[in-house]
CSV table of C-alpha atoms in Angstrom, one decimal:
chain,number,residue,atom,x,y,z
P,1,MET,CA,-4.5,-2.5,34.5
P,2,ARG,CA,-2.2,-5.5,35.0
P,3,GLN,CA,-2.8,-8.2,32.3
P,4,LEU,CA,-4.1,-11.5,34.1
P,5,LEU,CA,-2.5,-14.7,33.1
P,6,PHE,CA,-5.1,-17.3,32.2
P,7,LEU,CA,-3.9,-20.9,32.6
P,8,LEU,CA,-6.3,-23.8,32.0
P,9,PHE,CA,-5.0,-27.2,33.3
P,10,PHE,CA,-6.2,-30.4,31.9
P,11,LEU,CA,-5.1,-32.9,34.5
P,12,VAL,CA,-5.3,-36.5,35.1
P,13,PRO,CA,-4.0,-38.6,38.0
P,14,GLY,CA,-0.2,-39.2,38.1
P,15,LEU,CA,0.8,-36.1,36.3
P,16,ALA,CA,4.3,-36.3,37.5
P,17,ALA,CA,4.7,-39.5,35.6
P,18,ALA,CA,2.8,-38.3,32.3
P,19,GLU,CA,4.2,-39.8,29.1
P,20,LYS,CA,3.1,-36.7,27.0
P,21,VAL,CA,2.7,-33.1,28.2
P,22,ALA,CA,2.1,-29.9,26.0
P,23,LEU,CA,2.1,-26.1,26.6
P,24,VAL,CA,-0.2,-24.5,24.2
P,25,ILE,CA,0.1,-20.6,24.0
P,26,GLY,CA,-2.3,-18.3,21.8
P,27,ASN,CA,-1.4,-14.5,21.7
P,28,SER,CA,-4.1,-12.5,20.1
P,29,GLN,CA,-4.6,-9.3,22.1
P,30,TYR,CA,-1.5,-7.4,21.2
P,31,ARG,CA,-1.4,-3.9,22.8
P,32,ASN,CA,0.9,-2.0,20.5
P,33,VAL,CA,0.0,-3.4,17.0
P,34,ALA,CA,-3.4,-4.6,15.6
P,35,THR,CA,-4.8,-7.7,17.3
P,36,LEU,CA,-4.6,-11.1,15.7
P,37,PRO,CA,-8.2,-12.7,15.5
P,38,ASN,CA,-7.4,-16.4,15.5
P,39,PRO,CA,-4.5,-17.4,17.8
P,40,THR,CA,-6.5,-17.8,21.1
P,41,ARG,CA,-9.1,-19.9,19.1
P,42,ASP,CA,-6.1,-22.0,17.5
P,43,ALA,CA,-4.8,-22.5,21.1
P,44,ASP,CA,-8.3,-23.6,22.3
P,45,ALA,CA,-8.7,-26.0,19.4
P,46,VAL,CA,-5.2,-27.6,19.7
P,47,ALA,CA,-5.5,-27.9,23.5
P,48,ARG,CA,-8.7,-29.9,23.3
P,49,ALA,CA,-7.3,-32.1,20.4
P,50,LEU,CA,-4.2,-32.9,22.4
P,51,VAL,CA,-6.1,-33.8,25.7
P,52,ALA,CA,-8.0,-36.2,23.3
P,53,GLN,CA,-4.6,-37.9,22.3
P,54,GLY,CA,-3.8,-38.4,26.0
P,55,PHE,CA,-1.6,-35.1,26.6
P,56,ASN,CA,-1.5,-33.3,29.9
P,57,VAL,CA,-2.2,-29.8,28.6
P,58,VAL,CA,-1.5,-26.4,30.0
P,59,LEU,CA,-3.3,-23.7,28.0
P,60,ALA,CA,-2.1,-20.1,28.3
P,61,LYS,CA,-3.5,-17.1,26.4
P,62,ASP,CA,-2.5,-13.5,25.7
P,63,LEU,CA,0.7,-13.7,27.7
P,64,ARG,CA,2.8,-10.6,28.6
P,65,ARG,CA,6.7,-11.2,28.5
P,66,SER,CA,6.9,-12.0,32.2
P,67,ASP,CA,3.9,-14.2,31.9
P,68,MET,CA,5.7,-16.1,29.0
P,69,PHE,CA,8.8,-16.8,31.1
P,70,ASP,CA,6.9,-17.7,34.3
P,71,THR,CA,4.6,-20.1,32.2
P,72,LEU,CA,8.0,-21.7,30.7
P,73,ARG,CA,9.6,-21.9,33.9
P,74,ASN,CA,6.7,-23.8,35.5
P,75,PHE,CA,6.2,-26.1,32.4
P,76,ARG,CA,9.6,-27.2,32.7
P,77,ASP,CA,9.2,-29.4,35.5
P,78,ARG,CA,6.3,-31.3,33.8
P,79,ALA,CA,8.6,-31.6,30.6
P,80,ASP,CA,11.4,-33.0,32.9
P,81,ALA,CA,9.0,-35.8,33.9
P,82,ALA,CA,7.7,-36.8,30.6
P,83,GLU,CA,8.6,-38.8,27.6
P,84,ILE,CA,7.3,-36.3,25.1
P,85,ALA,CA,7.1,-32.6,25.6
P,86,MET,CA,5.6,-30.1,23.2
P,87,ILE,CA,5.0,-26.5,23.0
P,88,TYR,CA,2.6,-25.1,20.5
P,89,TYR,CA,2.8,-21.3,19.9
P,90,ALA,CA,0.2,-19.3,17.9
P,91,GLY,CA,0.8,-15.6,17.7
P,92,HIS,CA,3.5,-13.2,16.1
P,93,GLY,CA,7.1,-14.2,15.7
P,94,ILE,CA,10.1,-12.5,14.0
P,95,GLU,CA,13.5,-13.1,13.0
P,96,ILE,CA,16.3,-10.7,13.9
P,97,GLY,CA,20.0,-11.3,13.1
P,98,GLY,CA,19.4,-14.9,12.3
P,99,ARG,CA,17.5,-15.5,15.8
P,100,ASN,CA,13.9,-16.2,16.1
P,101,TYR,CA,11.8,-14.6,18.7
P,102,LEU,CA,8.2,-14.9,19.8
P,103,ILE,CA,6.3,-11.8,20.7
P,104,PRO,CA,4.4,-11.4,23.8
P,105,VAL,CA,1.3,-9.2,23.8
P,106,ASP,CA,2.8,-6.2,25.5
P,107,ALA,CA,6.0,-6.1,23.4
P,108,ARG,CA,7.1,-2.6,22.5
P,109,VAL,CA,9.6,-3.0,19.7
P,110,THR,CA,10.9,-0.1,17.7
P,111,ASP,CA,14.6,-1.0,17.6
P,112,ALA,CA,16.4,-4.4,16.8
P,113,ARG,CA,18.0,-4.0,20.1
P,114,ASP,CA,14.6,-4.4,21.9
P,115,ALA,CA,14.5,-7.8,20.9
P,116,ARG,CA,16.1,-9.6,23.8
P,117,LEU,CA,14.5,-7.2,26.3
P,118,GLU,CA,10.9,-7.4,24.9
P,119,MET,CA,10.5,-10.9,23.3
P,120,VAL,CA,11.1,-14.4,24.1
P,121,GLU,CA,13.9,-16.2,22.0
P,122,LEU,CA,13.0,-19.6,20.7
P,123,ASP,CA,16.2,-21.0,21.9
P,124,ASP,CA,15.2,-20.2,25.6
P,125,MET,CA,11.8,-22.0,24.8
P,126,LEU,CA,13.6,-25.0,23.5
P,127,ALA,CA,15.9,-25.2,26.7
P,128,GLN,CA,12.8,-25.7,29.0
P,129,LEU,CA,12.0,-28.8,27.0
P,130,SER,CA,15.6,-30.4,27.3
P,131,GLY,CA,14.5,-32.7,30.0
P,132,ALA,CA,12.0,-34.9,28.0
P,133,LYS,CA,13.2,-38.3,27.7
P,134,GLN,CA,12.1,-39.2,24.2
P,135,MET,CA,11.0,-36.3,22.2
P,136,LYS,CA,11.1,-32.3,22.4
P,137,MET,CA,8.7,-30.7,19.8
P,138,VAL,CA,7.7,-27.2,19.2
P,139,VAL,CA,5.1,-26.2,16.7
P,140,LEU,CA,5.2,-22.6,15.4
P,141,ASP,CA,2.2,-21.2,13.9
P,142,ALA,CA,3.8,-17.7,14.3
P,143,CYS,CA,4.7,-16.9,10.6
P,144,ARG,CA,1.8,-14.4,10.0
P,145,ASP,CA,2.4,-11.0,8.3
P,146,ASN,CA,3.9,-9.0,10.9
P,147,PRO,CA,3.3,-5.4,11.7
P,148,PHE,CA,6.5,-5.0,13.9
P,149,ILE,CA,8.5,-5.5,10.6
P,150,VAL,CA,7.3,-2.0,9.3
P,151,ARG,CA,8.4,-0.4,12.4
P,152,LEU,CA,11.8,-2.1,12.7
P,153,ASP,CA,12.4,-1.4,9.1
P,154,ALA,CA,11.8,2.3,9.3
P,155,GLU,CA,13.9,2.6,12.6
P,156,ASN,CA,16.7,0.2,11.6
P,157,PRO,CA,17.6,0.5,7.8
P,158,GLY,CA,20.1,-2.0,6.8
P,159,ARG,CA,19.7,-4.4,9.9
P,160,ASN,CA,19.1,-8.0,9.5
P,161,ILE,CA,15.4,-8.2,10.1
P,162,ALA,CA,13.2,-10.6,8.1
P,163,ARG,CA,9.5,-11.5,7.7
P,164,GLY,CA,8.6,-14.9,9.0
P,165,LEU,CA,11.1,-17.0,11.1
P,166,ALA,CA,14.7,-18.3,10.3
P,167,SER,CA,15.4,-22.1,10.2
P,168,VAL,CA,17.1,-23.8,12.9
P,169,THR,CA,20.5,-25.2,11.8
P,170,SER,CA,21.3,-27.1,15.2
P,171,ALA,CA,19.5,-28.4,18.2
P,172,ASP,CA,19.5,-31.2,20.8
P,173,ALA,CA,19.1,-34.6,19.7
P,174,ASP,CA,15.5,-35.9,19.7
P,175,THR,CA,14.1,-32.5,18.9
P,176,LEU,CA,11.4,-31.6,16.3
P,177,ILE,CA,10.4,-28.0,15.2
P,178,ALA,CA,7.6,-27.4,12.9
P,179,TYR,CA,7.0,-24.0,11.2
P,180,ALA,CA,4.0,-22.8,9.5
P,181,ALA,CA,6.0,-21.5,6.7
P,182,ALA,CA,9.6,-22.0,5.2
P,183,ALA,CA,12.3,-19.6,6.4
P,184,GLY,CA,11.4,-16.0,5.6
P,185,ALA,CA,7.9,-16.6,4.3
P,186,VAL,CA,4.6,-16.0,5.9
P,187,THR,CA,1.0,-17.5,6.1
P,188,PRO,CA,-2.4,-15.9,6.4
P,189,ASP,CA,-4.0,-15.9,9.9
P,190,GLY,CA,-7.2,-17.2,8.2
P,191,GLU,CA,-10.8,-15.7,8.3
P,192,GLU,CA,-11.7,-14.5,11.6
P,193,GLY,CA,-14.0,-16.6,13.7
P,194,GLY,CA,-12.1,-19.8,12.6
P,195,ASN,CA,-8.6,-21.2,12.7
P,196,SER,CA,-5.4,-20.3,10.8
P,197,PRO,CA,-4.6,-22.6,7.8
P,198,PHE,CA,-1.9,-24.3,9.5
P,199,THR,CA,-3.7,-25.0,12.8
P,200,THR,CA,-6.7,-26.5,10.7
P,201,ALA,CA,-4.3,-28.6,8.7
P,202,PHE,CA,-2.6,-29.8,12.0
P,203,LEU,CA,-5.9,-30.7,13.7
P,204,THR,CA,-7.1,-32.6,10.6
P,205,ALA,CA,-3.7,-34.5,10.3
P,206,LEU,CA,-3.8,-35.2,14.2
P,207,ASP,CA,-7.4,-36.7,13.9
P,208,GLU,CA,-6.2,-39.3,11.0
P,209,PRO,CA,-5.0,-42.9,12.2
P,210,PRO,CA,-2.2,-43.1,14.6
P,211,ALA,CA,1.1,-42.3,12.8
P,212,ASP,CA,4.7,-41.3,13.3
P,213,VAL,CA,4.7,-37.4,14.0
P,214,ARG,CA,6.8,-36.8,10.7
P,215,ILE,CA,4.0,-38.5,8.7
P,216,ILE,CA,1.5,-36.3,10.4
P,217,LEU,CA,3.4,-33.0,9.5
P,218,GLY,CA,3.9,-34.2,5.9
P,219,LYS,CA,0.1,-34.4,5.7
P,220,VAL,CA,0.1,-30.7,7.1
P,221,ARG,CA,2.4,-29.7,4.5
P,222,ASP,CA,0.4,-31.3,1.7
P,223,GLU,CA,-2.7,-29.7,3.1
P,224,MET,CA,-1.1,-26.3,3.3
P,225,ARG,CA,0.0,-26.6,-0.2
P,226,ARG,CA,-3.5,-27.0,-1.4
P,227,SER,CA,-5.3,-24.5,0.9
P,228,VAL,CA,-2.7,-21.8,0.5
P,229,PRO,CA,-1.0,-22.0,-2.9
P,230,GLY,CA,2.7,-21.4,-2.6
P,231,SER,CA,3.0,-22.2,1.1
P,232,ALA,CA,5.7,-24.4,2.1
P,233,PRO,CA,5.6,-25.4,5.8
P,234,PHE,CA,9.1,-26.4,7.1
P,235,VAL,CA,10.1,-29.0,9.5
P,236,TYR,CA,13.5,-29.3,11.4
P,237,SER,CA,14.2,-32.6,12.9
P,238,SER,CA,17.0,-34.4,14.9
P,239,LEU,CA,14.8,-37.4,15.7
P,240,GLY,CA,16.4,-40.8,15.5
P,241,GLY,CA,15.0,-44.0,13.7
P,242,GLY,CA,12.3,-44.8,16.0
P,243,GLU,CA,8.6,-44.0,16.0
P,244,TYR,CA,7.2,-41.1,17.6
P,245,VAL,CA,3.5,-41.2,17.7
P,246,ILE,CA,1.5,-38.2,19.2
P,247,ASN,CA,-2.0,-39.2,18.1
P,248,PRO,CA,-2.4,-42.8,19.6
P,249,ASN,CA,-6.1,-42.3,20.5
P,250,SER,CA,-7.3,-41.5,16.8
P,251,ALA,CA,-9.4,-43.9,15.1
P,252,ARG,CA,-7.5,-46.8,13.7
P,253,PRO,CA,-8.2,-48.0,10.1
P,254,ALA,CA,-10.7,-51.0,10.1
P,255,PRO,CA,-9.0,-54.2,10.0
P,256,ALA,CA,-9.1,-55.9,6.5
P,257,GLN,CA,-11.9,-58.5,6.4
P,258,PRO,CA,-10.6,-61.9,5.5
P,259,ALA,CA,-11.6,-63.0,2.0
P,260,ARG,CA,-14.6,-65.2,1.9
P,261,ALA,CA,-14.0,-68.8,1.3
P,262,VAL,CA,-15.3,-70.0,-2.1
P,263,ASP,CA,-17.3,-73.2,-2.3
P,264,ASP,CA,-17.0,-73.7,-5.9
P,265,SER,CA,-19.5,-76.6,-5.9
P,266,ALA,CA,-22.2,-74.4,-4.4
P,267,ILE,CA,-21.7,-71.4,-6.8
P,268,ILE,CA,-21.6,-73.7,-9.6
P,269,ARG,CA,-24.9,-75.3,-8.4
P,270,ASP,CA,-26.5,-72.0,-7.9
P,271,PHE,CA,-25.4,-70.7,-11.2
P,272,ALA,CA,-26.9,-73.7,-12.9
P,273,THR,CA,-30.3,-73.2,-11.0
P,274,ALA,CA,-30.4,-69.5,-12.2
P,275,GLU,CA,-29.6,-70.6,-15.8
P,276,LEU,CA,-32.5,-73.1,-15.8
P,277,THR,CA,-35.1,-70.4,-15.2
P,278,ASP,CA,-33.0,-67.7,-16.8
P,279,THR,CA,-35.0,-64.9,-15.4
P,280,ARG,CA,-34.2,-61.6,-14.2
P,281,GLU,CA,-35.3,-62.5,-10.8
P,282,ALA,CA,-33.1,-65.5,-10.9
P,283,TRP,CA,-29.9,-63.8,-12.0
P,284,ALA,CA,-30.6,-60.8,-9.4
P,285,GLY,CA,-31.0,-63.3,-6.5
P,286,PHE,CA,-27.5,-65.2,-7.6
P,287,LEU,CA,-25.8,-61.8,-7.8
P,288,ALA,CA,-27.2,-60.8,-4.3
P,289,LYS,CA,-26.2,-63.9,-2.8
P,290,TYR,CA,-22.7,-63.9,-4.0
P,291,GLN,CA,-22.3,-60.0,-3.9
P,292,ASP,CA,-18.8,-60.2,-2.1
P,293,LEU,CA,-17.4,-62.5,-4.9
P,294,THR,CA,-17.2,-59.8,-7.6
P,295,ASP,CA,-14.2,-61.1,-8.9
P,296,HIS,CA,-15.3,-64.7,-9.3
P,297,PRO,CA,-15.8,-65.6,-13.1
P,298,LEU,CA,-19.4,-66.9,-12.6
P,299,HIS,CA,-20.3,-63.6,-10.9
P,300,THR,CA,-19.1,-61.7,-13.8
P,301,LEU,CA,-21.1,-64.2,-16.2
P,302,ALA,CA,-24.2,-63.8,-14.0
P,303,TYR,CA,-24.0,-60.1,-14.3
P,304,ARG,CA,-24.1,-60.2,-18.1
P,305,ARG,CA,-26.9,-62.7,-18.2
P,306,LEU,CA,-28.9,-60.4,-16.0
P,307,ALA,CA,-28.2,-57.6,-18.4
P,308,LEU,CA,-29.3,-59.9,-21.3
P,309,SER,CA,-32.4,-61.0,-19.5
P,310,GLU,CA,-33.4,-57.3,-18.8
P,311,LYS,CA,-32.8,-56.3,-22.4
P,312,ALA,CA,-35.0,-59.2,-23.6
P,313,GLU,CA,-37.7,-58.5,-21.2
P,314,ALA,CA,-37.8,-54.8,-21.8
P,315,PRO,CA,-40.1,-55.1,-25.0
P,316,ARG,CA,-42.6,-57.4,-23.3
P,317,VAL,CA,-42.8,-55.1,-20.4
P,318,ALA,CA,-43.3,-51.9,-22.5
P,319,ALA,CA,-45.9,-53.8,-24.5
P,320,LEU,CA,-47.7,-54.7,-21.3
P,321,GLU,CA,-47.5,-51.1,-19.9
P,322,ASN,CA,-48.8,-49.8,-23.2
P,323,ALA,CA,-51.7,-52.3,-23.2
P,324,THR,CA,-52.7,-51.3,-19.7
P,325,SER,CA,-52.2,-47.5,-19.9
P,326,PRO,CA,-55.3,-45.4,-19.3
P,327,ARG,CA,-55.2,-44.2,-22.9
P,328,ALA,CA,-55.3,-47.7,-24.4
P,329,LEU,CA,-58.0,-48.7,-22.2
P,330,ALA,CA,-60.1,-45.7,-23.1
P,331,GLU,CA,-59.7,-46.5,-26.9
P,332,GLU,CA,-60.5,-50.3,-26.6
P,333,PRO,CA,-63.9,-50.6,-28.3
P,334,VAL,CA,-66.9,-51.6,-26.1
P,335,ARG,CA,-68.0,-55.1,-26.6
P,336,PRO,CA,-71.8,-55.8,-26.6
P,337,ALA,CA,-72.8,-58.1,-23.7
P,338,PRO,CA,-73.7,-61.7,-24.7
P,339,GLN,CA,-77.5,-62.3,-25.4
P,340,ALA,CA,-79.0,-64.4,-22.9
């Protein structure tokens, strides 16, 4: 049966003038090798997150080769009208002869020469983003351990076929490419029912306060090194010195509260009042009133005086508790009633 193409459009008015557009692809249901459990879930989660950040998103899942080219061709018009254009791909990828290929779900690859006939080259994907005015960005969560490698190694001994993807050495200006793993390396797909470690880290970093995309990807790298020991996500960038923000709608850090103005005459007066009674209650009240002035010398001194008053009061409180305990009351001798 002919595989259906599923496109989910998250549209807002004025698409033609959209500032940020994204194509999110998740390929899980491979026909000729074992399926990948997580890429379609990864795509769903990334699409929702990008919509929340103001992107116009096209979500496409389980694409055949012809579907991938059709989707890229249609997305090109959106990219040409945008300031920022992004493609996020989750699924299988492979390097053959120094070239990177993304693998559609219907690919039949038994010979290295099948690559350009059965797969989609990364350079072709990048070309569809070339019209974006400010930044072209591709994120490749495609460094999973690849069963196509075994077949190709068996059928093509000695050919240049590598696990993972190769690093890009040149691309158009204002381009950024993020890989889930360093060149030639792989990362796990993650536990079934969740997201891949790379997508999980990307979503977490995207939800942090607005920042330049290179800072966001630096946080992704740090999280990947923690969650997948030995991993090393890689970023190729030909971006300039400007700021490229893809998460403007994330919560911004709370503005710093202005320091409270200190009225020394008031705090001195209140300290003297507490010192006159020198009770636990007096010092506790003073500290509560000036709780936001912990660096003031009188606050520090009051804290010490409170500790001293509690220490001095402890024996009296203990004696009172002992005197009024049920046992003490039971042992107290019964005094005869006074005679009339």
